[in-house]
Coordinates of C-alpha atoms in Angstrom, one line a residue:
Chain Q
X1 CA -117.4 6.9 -6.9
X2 CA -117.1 9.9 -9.0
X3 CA -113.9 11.2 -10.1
X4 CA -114.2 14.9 -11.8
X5 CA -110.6 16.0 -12.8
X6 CA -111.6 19.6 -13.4
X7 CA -111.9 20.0 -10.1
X8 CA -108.3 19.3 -9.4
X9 CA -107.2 21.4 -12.5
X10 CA -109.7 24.0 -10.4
X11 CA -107.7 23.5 -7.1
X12 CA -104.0 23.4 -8.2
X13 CA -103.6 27.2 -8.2
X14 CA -104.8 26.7 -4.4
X15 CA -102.7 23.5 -4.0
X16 CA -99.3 25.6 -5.2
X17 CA -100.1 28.5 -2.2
X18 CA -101.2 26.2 0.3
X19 CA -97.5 23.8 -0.3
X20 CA -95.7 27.5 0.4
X21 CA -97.4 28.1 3.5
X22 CA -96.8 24.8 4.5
X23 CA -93.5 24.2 3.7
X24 CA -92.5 28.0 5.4
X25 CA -93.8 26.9 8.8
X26 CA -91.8 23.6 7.9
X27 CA -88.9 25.0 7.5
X28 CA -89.4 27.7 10.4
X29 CA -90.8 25.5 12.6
X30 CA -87.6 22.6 12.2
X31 CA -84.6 25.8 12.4
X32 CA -86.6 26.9 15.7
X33 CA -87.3 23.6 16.9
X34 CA -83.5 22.6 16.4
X35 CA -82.5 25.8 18.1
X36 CA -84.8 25.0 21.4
X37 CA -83.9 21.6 21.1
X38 CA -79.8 22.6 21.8
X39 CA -81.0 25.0 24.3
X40 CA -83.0 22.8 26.1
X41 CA -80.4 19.8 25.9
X42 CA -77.8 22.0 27.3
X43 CA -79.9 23.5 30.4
X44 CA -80.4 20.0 30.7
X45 CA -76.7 19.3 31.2
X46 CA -76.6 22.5 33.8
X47 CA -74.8 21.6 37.1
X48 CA -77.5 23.5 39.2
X49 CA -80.8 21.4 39.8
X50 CA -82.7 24.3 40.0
X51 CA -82.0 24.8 36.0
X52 CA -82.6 21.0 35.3
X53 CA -85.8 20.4 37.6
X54 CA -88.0 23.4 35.8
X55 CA -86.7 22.5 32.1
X56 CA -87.1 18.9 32.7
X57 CA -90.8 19.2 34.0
X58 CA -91.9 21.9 31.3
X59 CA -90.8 19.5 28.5
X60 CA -91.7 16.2 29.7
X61 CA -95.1 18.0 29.9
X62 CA -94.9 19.8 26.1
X63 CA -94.2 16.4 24.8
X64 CA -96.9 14.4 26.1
X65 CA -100.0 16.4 25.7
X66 CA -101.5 17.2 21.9
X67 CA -100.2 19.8 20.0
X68 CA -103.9 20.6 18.9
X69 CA -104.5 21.9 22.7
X70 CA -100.9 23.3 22.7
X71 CA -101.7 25.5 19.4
X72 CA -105.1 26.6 20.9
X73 CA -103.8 27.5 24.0
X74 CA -101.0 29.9 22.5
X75 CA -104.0 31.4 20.0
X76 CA -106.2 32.2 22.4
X77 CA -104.3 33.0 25.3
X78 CA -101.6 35.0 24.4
X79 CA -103.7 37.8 23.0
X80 CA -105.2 37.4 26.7
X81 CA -102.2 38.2 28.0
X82 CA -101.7 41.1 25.0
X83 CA -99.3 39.4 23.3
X84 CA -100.7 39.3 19.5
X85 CA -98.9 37.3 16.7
X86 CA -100.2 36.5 13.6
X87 CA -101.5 33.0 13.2
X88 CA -98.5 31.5 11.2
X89 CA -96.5 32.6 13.8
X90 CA -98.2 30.9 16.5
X91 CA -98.1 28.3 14.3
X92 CA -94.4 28.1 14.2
X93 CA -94.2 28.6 17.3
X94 CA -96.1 25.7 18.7
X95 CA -94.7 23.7 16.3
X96 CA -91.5 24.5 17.0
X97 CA -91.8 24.2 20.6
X98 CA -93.4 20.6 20.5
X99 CA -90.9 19.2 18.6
X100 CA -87.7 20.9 20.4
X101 CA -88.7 18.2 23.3
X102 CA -88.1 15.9 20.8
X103 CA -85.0 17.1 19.4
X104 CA -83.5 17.8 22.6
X105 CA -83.5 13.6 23.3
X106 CA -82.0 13.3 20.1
X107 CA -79.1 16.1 20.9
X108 CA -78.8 14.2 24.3
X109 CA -78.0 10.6 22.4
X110 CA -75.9 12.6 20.4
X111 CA -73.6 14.3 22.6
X112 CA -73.2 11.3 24.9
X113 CA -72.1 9.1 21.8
X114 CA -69.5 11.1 21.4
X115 CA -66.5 8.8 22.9
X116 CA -65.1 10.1 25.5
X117 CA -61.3 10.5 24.7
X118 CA -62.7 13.4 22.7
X119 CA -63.7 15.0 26.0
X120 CA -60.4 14.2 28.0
X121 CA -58.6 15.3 24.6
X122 CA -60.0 19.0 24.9
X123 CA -58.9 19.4 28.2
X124 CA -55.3 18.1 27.5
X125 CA -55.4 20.8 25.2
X126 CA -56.7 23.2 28.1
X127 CA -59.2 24.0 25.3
X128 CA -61.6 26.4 27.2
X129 CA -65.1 25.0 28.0
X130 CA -67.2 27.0 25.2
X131 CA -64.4 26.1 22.5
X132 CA -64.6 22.4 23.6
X133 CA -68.5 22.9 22.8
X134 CA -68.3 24.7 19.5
X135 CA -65.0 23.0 18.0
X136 CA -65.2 19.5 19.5
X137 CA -68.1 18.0 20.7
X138 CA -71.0 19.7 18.9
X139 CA -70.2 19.1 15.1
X140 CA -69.3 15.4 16.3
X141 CA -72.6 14.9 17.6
X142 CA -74.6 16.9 15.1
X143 CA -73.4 15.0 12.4
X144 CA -74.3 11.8 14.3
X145 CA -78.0 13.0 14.8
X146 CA -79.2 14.1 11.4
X147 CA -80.9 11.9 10.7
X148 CA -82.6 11.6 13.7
X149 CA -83.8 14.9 13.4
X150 CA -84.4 14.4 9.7
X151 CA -87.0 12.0 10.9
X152 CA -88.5 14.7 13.2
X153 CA -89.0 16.8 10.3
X154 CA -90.7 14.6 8.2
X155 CA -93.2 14.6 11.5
X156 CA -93.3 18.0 11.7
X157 CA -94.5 18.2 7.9
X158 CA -97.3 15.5 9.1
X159 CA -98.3 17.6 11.7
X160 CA -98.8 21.2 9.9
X161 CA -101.9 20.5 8.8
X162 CA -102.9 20.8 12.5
X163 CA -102.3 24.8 11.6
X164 CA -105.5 24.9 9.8
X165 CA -107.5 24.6 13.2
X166 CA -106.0 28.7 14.2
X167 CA -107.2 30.0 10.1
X168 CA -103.7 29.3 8.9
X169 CA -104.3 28.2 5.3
X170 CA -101.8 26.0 4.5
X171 CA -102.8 22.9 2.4
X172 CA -105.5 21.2 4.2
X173 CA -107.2 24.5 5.0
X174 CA -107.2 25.2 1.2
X175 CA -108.7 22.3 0.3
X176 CA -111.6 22.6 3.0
X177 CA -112.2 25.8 2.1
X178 CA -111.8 24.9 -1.8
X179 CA -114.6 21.9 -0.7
X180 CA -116.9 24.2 1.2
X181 CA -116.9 27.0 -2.0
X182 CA -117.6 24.4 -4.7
X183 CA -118.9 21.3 -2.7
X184 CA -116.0 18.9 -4.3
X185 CA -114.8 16.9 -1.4
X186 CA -112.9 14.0 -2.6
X187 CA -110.9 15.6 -5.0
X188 CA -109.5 18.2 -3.1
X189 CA -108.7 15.7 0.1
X190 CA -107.5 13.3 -2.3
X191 CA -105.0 15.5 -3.8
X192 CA -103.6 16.5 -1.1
X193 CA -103.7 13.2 0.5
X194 CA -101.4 12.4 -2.1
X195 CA -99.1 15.3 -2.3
X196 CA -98.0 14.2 1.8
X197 CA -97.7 10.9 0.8
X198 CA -95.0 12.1 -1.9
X199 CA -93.7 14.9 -0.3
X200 CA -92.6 12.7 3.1
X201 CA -91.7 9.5 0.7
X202 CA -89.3 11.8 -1.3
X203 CA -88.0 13.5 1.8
X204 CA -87.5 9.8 3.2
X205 CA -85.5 9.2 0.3
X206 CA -83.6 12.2 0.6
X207 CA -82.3 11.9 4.0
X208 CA -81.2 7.8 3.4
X209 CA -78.7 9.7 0.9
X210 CA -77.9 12.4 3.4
X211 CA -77.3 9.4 6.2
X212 CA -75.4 7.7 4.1
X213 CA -72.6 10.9 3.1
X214 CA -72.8 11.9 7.1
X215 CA -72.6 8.4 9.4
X216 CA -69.6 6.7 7.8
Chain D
X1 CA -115.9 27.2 36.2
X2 CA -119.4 25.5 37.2
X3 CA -120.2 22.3 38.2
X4 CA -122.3 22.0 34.6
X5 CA -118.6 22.5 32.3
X6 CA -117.1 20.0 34.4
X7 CA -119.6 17.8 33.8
X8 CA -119.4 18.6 30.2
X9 CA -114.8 18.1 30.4
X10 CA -115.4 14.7 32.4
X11 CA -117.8 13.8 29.0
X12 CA -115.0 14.5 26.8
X13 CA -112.8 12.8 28.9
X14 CA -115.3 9.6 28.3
X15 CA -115.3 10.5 25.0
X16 CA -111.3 10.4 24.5
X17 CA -110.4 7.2 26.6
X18 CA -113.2 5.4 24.4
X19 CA -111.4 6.4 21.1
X20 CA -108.1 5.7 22.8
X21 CA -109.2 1.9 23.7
X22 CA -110.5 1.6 20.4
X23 CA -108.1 2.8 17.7
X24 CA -104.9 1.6 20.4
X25 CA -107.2 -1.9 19.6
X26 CA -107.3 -1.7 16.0
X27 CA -103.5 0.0 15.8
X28 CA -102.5 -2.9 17.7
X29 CA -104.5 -5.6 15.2
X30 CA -103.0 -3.7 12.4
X31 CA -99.7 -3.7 13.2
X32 CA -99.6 -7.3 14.2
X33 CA -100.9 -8.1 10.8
X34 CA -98.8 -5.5 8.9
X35 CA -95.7 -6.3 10.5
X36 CA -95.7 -10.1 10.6
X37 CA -97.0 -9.4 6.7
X38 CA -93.8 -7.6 6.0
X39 CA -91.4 -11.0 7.3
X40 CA -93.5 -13.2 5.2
X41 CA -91.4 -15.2 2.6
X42 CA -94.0 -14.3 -0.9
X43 CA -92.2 -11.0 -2.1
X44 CA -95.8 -9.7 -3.1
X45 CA -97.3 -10.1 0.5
X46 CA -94.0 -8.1 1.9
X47 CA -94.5 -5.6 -0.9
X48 CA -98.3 -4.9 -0.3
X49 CA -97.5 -4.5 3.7
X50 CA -94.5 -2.5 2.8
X51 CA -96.9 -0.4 0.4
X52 CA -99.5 0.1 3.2
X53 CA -97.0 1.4 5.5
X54 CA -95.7 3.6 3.1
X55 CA -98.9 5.2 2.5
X56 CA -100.3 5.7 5.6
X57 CA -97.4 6.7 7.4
X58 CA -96.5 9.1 4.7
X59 CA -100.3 11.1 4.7
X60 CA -101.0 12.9 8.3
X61 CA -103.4 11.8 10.7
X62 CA -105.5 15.3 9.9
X63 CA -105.9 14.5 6.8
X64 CA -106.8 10.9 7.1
X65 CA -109.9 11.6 9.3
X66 CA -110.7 14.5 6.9
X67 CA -110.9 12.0 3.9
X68 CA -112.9 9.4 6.5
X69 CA -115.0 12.1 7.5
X70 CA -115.9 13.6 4.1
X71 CA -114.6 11.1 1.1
X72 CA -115.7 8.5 2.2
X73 CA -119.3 8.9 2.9
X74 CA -119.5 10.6 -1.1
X75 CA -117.6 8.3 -2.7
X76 CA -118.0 4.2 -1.3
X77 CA -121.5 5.4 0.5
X78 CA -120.0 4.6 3.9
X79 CA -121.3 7.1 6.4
X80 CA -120.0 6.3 9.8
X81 CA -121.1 6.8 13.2
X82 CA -118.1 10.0 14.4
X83 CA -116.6 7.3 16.6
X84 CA -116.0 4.6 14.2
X85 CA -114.7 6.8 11.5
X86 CA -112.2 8.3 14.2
X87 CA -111.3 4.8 15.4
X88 CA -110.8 3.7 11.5
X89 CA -108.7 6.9 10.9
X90 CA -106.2 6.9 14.1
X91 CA -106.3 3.2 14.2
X92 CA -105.3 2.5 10.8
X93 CA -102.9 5.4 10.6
X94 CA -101.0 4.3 13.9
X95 CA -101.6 0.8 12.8
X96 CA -98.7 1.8 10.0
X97 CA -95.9 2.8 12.5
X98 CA -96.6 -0.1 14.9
X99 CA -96.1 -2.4 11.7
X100 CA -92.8 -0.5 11.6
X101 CA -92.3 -1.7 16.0
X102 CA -93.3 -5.4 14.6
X103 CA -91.5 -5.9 12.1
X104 CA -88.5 -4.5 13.8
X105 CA -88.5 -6.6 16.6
X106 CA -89.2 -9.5 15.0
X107 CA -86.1 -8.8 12.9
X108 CA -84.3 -8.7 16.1
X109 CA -84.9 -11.9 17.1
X110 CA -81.8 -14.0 17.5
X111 CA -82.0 -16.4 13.6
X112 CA -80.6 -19.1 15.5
X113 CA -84.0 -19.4 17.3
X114 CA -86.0 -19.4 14.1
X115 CA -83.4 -21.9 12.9
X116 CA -84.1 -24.0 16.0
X117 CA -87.6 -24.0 14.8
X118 CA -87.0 -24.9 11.0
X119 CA -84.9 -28.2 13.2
X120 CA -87.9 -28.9 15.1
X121 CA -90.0 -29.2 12.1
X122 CA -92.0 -26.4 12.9
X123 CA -94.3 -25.3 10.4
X124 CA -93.8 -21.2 9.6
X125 CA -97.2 -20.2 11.8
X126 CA -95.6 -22.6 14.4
X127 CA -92.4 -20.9 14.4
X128 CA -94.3 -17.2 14.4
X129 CA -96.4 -18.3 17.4
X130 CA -94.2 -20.7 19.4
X131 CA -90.4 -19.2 19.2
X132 CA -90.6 -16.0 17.5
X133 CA -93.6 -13.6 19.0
X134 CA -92.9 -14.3 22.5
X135 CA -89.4 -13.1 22.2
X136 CA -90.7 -10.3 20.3
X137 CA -93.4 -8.9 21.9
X138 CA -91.7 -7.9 25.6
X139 CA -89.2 -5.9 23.2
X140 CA -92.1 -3.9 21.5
X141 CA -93.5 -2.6 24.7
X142 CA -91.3 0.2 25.1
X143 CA -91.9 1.8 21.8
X144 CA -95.3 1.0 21.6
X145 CA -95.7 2.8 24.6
X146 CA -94.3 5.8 23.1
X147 CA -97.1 5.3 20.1
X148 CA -99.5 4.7 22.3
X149 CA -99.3 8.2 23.7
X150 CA -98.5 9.4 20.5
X151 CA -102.3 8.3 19.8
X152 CA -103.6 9.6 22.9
X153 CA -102.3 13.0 21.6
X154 CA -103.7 12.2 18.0
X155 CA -107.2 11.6 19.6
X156 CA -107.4 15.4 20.0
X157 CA -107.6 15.5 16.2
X158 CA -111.3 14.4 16.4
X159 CA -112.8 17.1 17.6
X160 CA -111.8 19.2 14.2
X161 CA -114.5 17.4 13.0
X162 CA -117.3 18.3 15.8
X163 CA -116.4 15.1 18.0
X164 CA -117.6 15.6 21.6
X165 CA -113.7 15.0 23.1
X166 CA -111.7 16.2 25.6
X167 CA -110.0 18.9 23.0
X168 CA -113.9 19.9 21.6
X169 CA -115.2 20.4 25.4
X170 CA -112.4 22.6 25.9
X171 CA -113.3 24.6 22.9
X172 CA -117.2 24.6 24.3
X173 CA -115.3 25.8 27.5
X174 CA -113.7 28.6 26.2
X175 CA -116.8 29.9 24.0
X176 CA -119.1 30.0 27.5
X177 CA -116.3 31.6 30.0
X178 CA -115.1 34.1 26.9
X179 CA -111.5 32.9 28.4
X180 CA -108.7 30.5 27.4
X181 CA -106.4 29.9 29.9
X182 CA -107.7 28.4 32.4
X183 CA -110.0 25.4 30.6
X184 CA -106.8 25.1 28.2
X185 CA -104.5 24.5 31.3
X186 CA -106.8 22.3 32.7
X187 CA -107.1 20.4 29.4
X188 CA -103.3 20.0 29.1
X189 CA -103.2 18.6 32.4
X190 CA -105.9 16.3 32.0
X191 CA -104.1 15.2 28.8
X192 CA -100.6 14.8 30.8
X193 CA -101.8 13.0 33.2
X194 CA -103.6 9.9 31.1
X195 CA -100.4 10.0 29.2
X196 CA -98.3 9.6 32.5
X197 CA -101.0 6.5 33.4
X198 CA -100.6 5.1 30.4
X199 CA -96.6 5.1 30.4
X200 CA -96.9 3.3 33.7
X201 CA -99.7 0.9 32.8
X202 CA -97.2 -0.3 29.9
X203 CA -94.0 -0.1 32.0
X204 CA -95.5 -2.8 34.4
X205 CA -96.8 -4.8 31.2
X206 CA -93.3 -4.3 30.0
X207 CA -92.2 -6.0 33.3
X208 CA -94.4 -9.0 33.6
X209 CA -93.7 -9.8 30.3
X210 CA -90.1 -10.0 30.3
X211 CA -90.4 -11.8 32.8
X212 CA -92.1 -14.3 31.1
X213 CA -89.3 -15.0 29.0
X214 CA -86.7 -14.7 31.3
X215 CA -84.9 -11.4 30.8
X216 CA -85.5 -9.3 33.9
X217 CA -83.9 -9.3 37.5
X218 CA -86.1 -11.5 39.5
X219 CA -86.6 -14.8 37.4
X220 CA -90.4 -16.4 37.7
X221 CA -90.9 -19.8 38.1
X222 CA -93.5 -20.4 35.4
X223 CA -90.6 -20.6 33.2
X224 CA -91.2 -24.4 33.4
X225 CA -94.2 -23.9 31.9
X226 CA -93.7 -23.2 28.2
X227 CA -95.7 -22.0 26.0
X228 CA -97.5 -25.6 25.1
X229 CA -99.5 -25.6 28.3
X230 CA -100.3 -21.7 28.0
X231 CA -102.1 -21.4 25.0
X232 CA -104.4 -25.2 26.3
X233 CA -105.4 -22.8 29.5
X234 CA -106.5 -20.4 26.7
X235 CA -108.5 -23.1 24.8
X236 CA -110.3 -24.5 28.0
X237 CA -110.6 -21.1 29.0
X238 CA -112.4 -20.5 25.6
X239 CA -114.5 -23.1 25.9
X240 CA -115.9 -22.0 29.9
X241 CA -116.7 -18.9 28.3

């Protein structure tokens, strides 16, 4: 086994852009992930069936089929449809959508966790129903789920390397492409091997301390 | 679509559910060995399984079969057939959050029963095989159903590297027809329907073993049994074959 430490002097530069892209369809994809999450946890609480049916079905099937076919899908057939975005944005998107079936079981623990005093309180108070959302129940069953969706997060950053398959360079694609120019695979792989292992085990770390300030 | 790109979706099809059975195998040896690893009473063994877990829960499944694929072969001389180094990949990756389901529910288990061993005399294997791991396992079925279609959708992952699955003949599709949705639709639903087999497959398995131990609604009557004169019907069973 040959180790040549040049060539990961030669692909930090590369290293430093590809972490950027992937940590801005991290964060993108977690804030639009959470959002459809909420959304779909919500339409989920709908009184109409018709609502609940649909958004039950379409998310079920989001969740258990591969986000590689997911992301190919939305690259190649919305433009077939004439909707063009660029490929980060498709990644986010996918990525976002994929996980907001994930979030949205987390939401659902949350909000029925929350005891239900709280609910009976509100409308003692004649508290009107999107006030009881905002002011009561929500921040109660946020807090509870951080660290659920903390956990979802660190998945997500797992899973961005999947972006490289629709050209979006984020690390993994830099290092292929670093390998392919200068026919150095190990470092390269190695590196960045290496940089998930630290990234998710600091981010671990980071959201023990954040579960412990939030779930008293 | 023509009868020749089904025939060439049905291969990948073949293709996936033999990498499925495959790394789900090795995931499932792994995290056995992991997990019970992580309870055992040398500090080193429990730091070593910790350490593994760590690692290869921490690095993404992508980039795991890109260092199989292409480290590997360069730097130990270990070239391997696409479907082992996919099956060493998912199933050691997976592997590392099934130690996690183990280890868990082995944690769960009641300490009185593992104290009711120590009475017994049992010796620690004794105790792992006899009073432990059959109160364990029939709780582990439901999240290891999740991972297990967790790896069904990391299978797709092979075909980044030129693997003849499900995910690759959909690509193939796409390139002859010059269109997406359909094949990709197709594909999805191929995918969500293995993944609604499996969840049932493991929802019965989930049943039939809780009933072994007792724990469901309708109580079996090979309770009697034990697990003494189970694992004798394995030995003479190993010895007809």
């Amino acid at each position: 086994m040959k180790w040549d430490w040049s060539a990961v002097s030669g692909f930090l530069p590369q290293l430093w852009d590809g972490l950027l892209v992937t940590l801005q369809a991290l964060v993108l994809g977690s804030l639009l992930s959470f959002t459809l999450g909420l959304v779909w946890t919500l339409l989920m609480r709908a009184p109409s069936r018709w609502v609940r049916w649909p958004v039950g079905v379409v998310t079920e099937f989001v969740r258990n089929t591969p986000l590689l076919v997911q992301l190919f899908f939305l690259f190649y057939v919305l433009p077939e449809w004439g909707l063009t975005f660029s490929a980060l944005a498709t990644g986010v998107f996918a990525i976002g959508l994929h996980y907001s079936t994930y979030t949205m079981q987390v939401y659902r623990a949350g909000i029925e966790a929350v005891p239900v005093g709280q609910w009976e309180a509100a409308t003692a108070l004649n508290l009107p129903r999107s006030r009881t959302w905002t002011a009561v129940i929500l921040p109660q069953a946020i807090r509870r789920v951080v660290p659920a969706l903390g956990n979802y997060v660190i998945a997500m950053l797992k899973d961005t390397p999947l972006l490289m398959v629709i050209t979006v360079l984020e690390m993994l694609g830099r290092a292929r492409l670093f390998s392919q120019q200068h026919f150095q695979f190990t470092e390269p792989l190695t590196v960045i091997g290496v940089a998930f292992i630290l990234i998710s085990y600091l981010a671990s770390l980071l959201l023990r301390a954040l579960e412990r300030r939030l779930v008293r | 679509m023509t009868s020749g790109l089904w025939e060439l979706v049905l291969k990948g099809v073949w293709t996936t559910v033999q990498l499925l059975v495959f790394s789900a195998l090795l995931a499932a040896a792994v995290s056995f060995a992991v997990g019970i690893a992580r309870t055992h009473r040398m500090w080193a063994v429990r730091f070593l399984a910790g350490v593994y877990t760590e690692v290869f829960r921490g690095t993404s499944a992508l980039v795991m079969i890109f260092w199989v694929f292409f480290v590997l072969p360069v730097a130990f001389g270990w070239q391997l057939v696409p479907l082992w180094a996919g099956t060493l990949a998912l199933g050691l990756t997976y592997g590392a959050y099934g130690s996690e389901i183990v280890r868990g529910a082995l944690a769960a288990v009641d300490p009185a029963q593992r104290e009711g061993g120590v009475a017994l005399g049992f010796s620690s294997w004794q105790r792992l095989r006899l009073v432990s791991l059959p109160q364990a396992v029939p709780e582990m079925i439901p999240p290891f159903s999740n991972l297990l279609v967790e790896l069904l959708k990391g299978t797709a992952l092979v075909s980044v590297m030129g693997m003849g699955d499900l995910t690759f003949s959909a690509n193939l599709v796409r390139l002859a027809l010059q269109q997406s949705a359909e094949i990709y639709t197709w594909v999805l639903v191929i995918y969500f329907v293995i993944a609604f087999v499996l969840t049932r497959l493991m929802r019965g398995l989930e049943k039939r073993l809780k009933a072994g131990v007792g724990k469901s609604a309708v109580p079996e009557p090979v309770r009697t049994d034990g697990p003494a004169p189970k694992t004798r019907v394995g030995v003479s069973g190993g010895g007809v074959a």
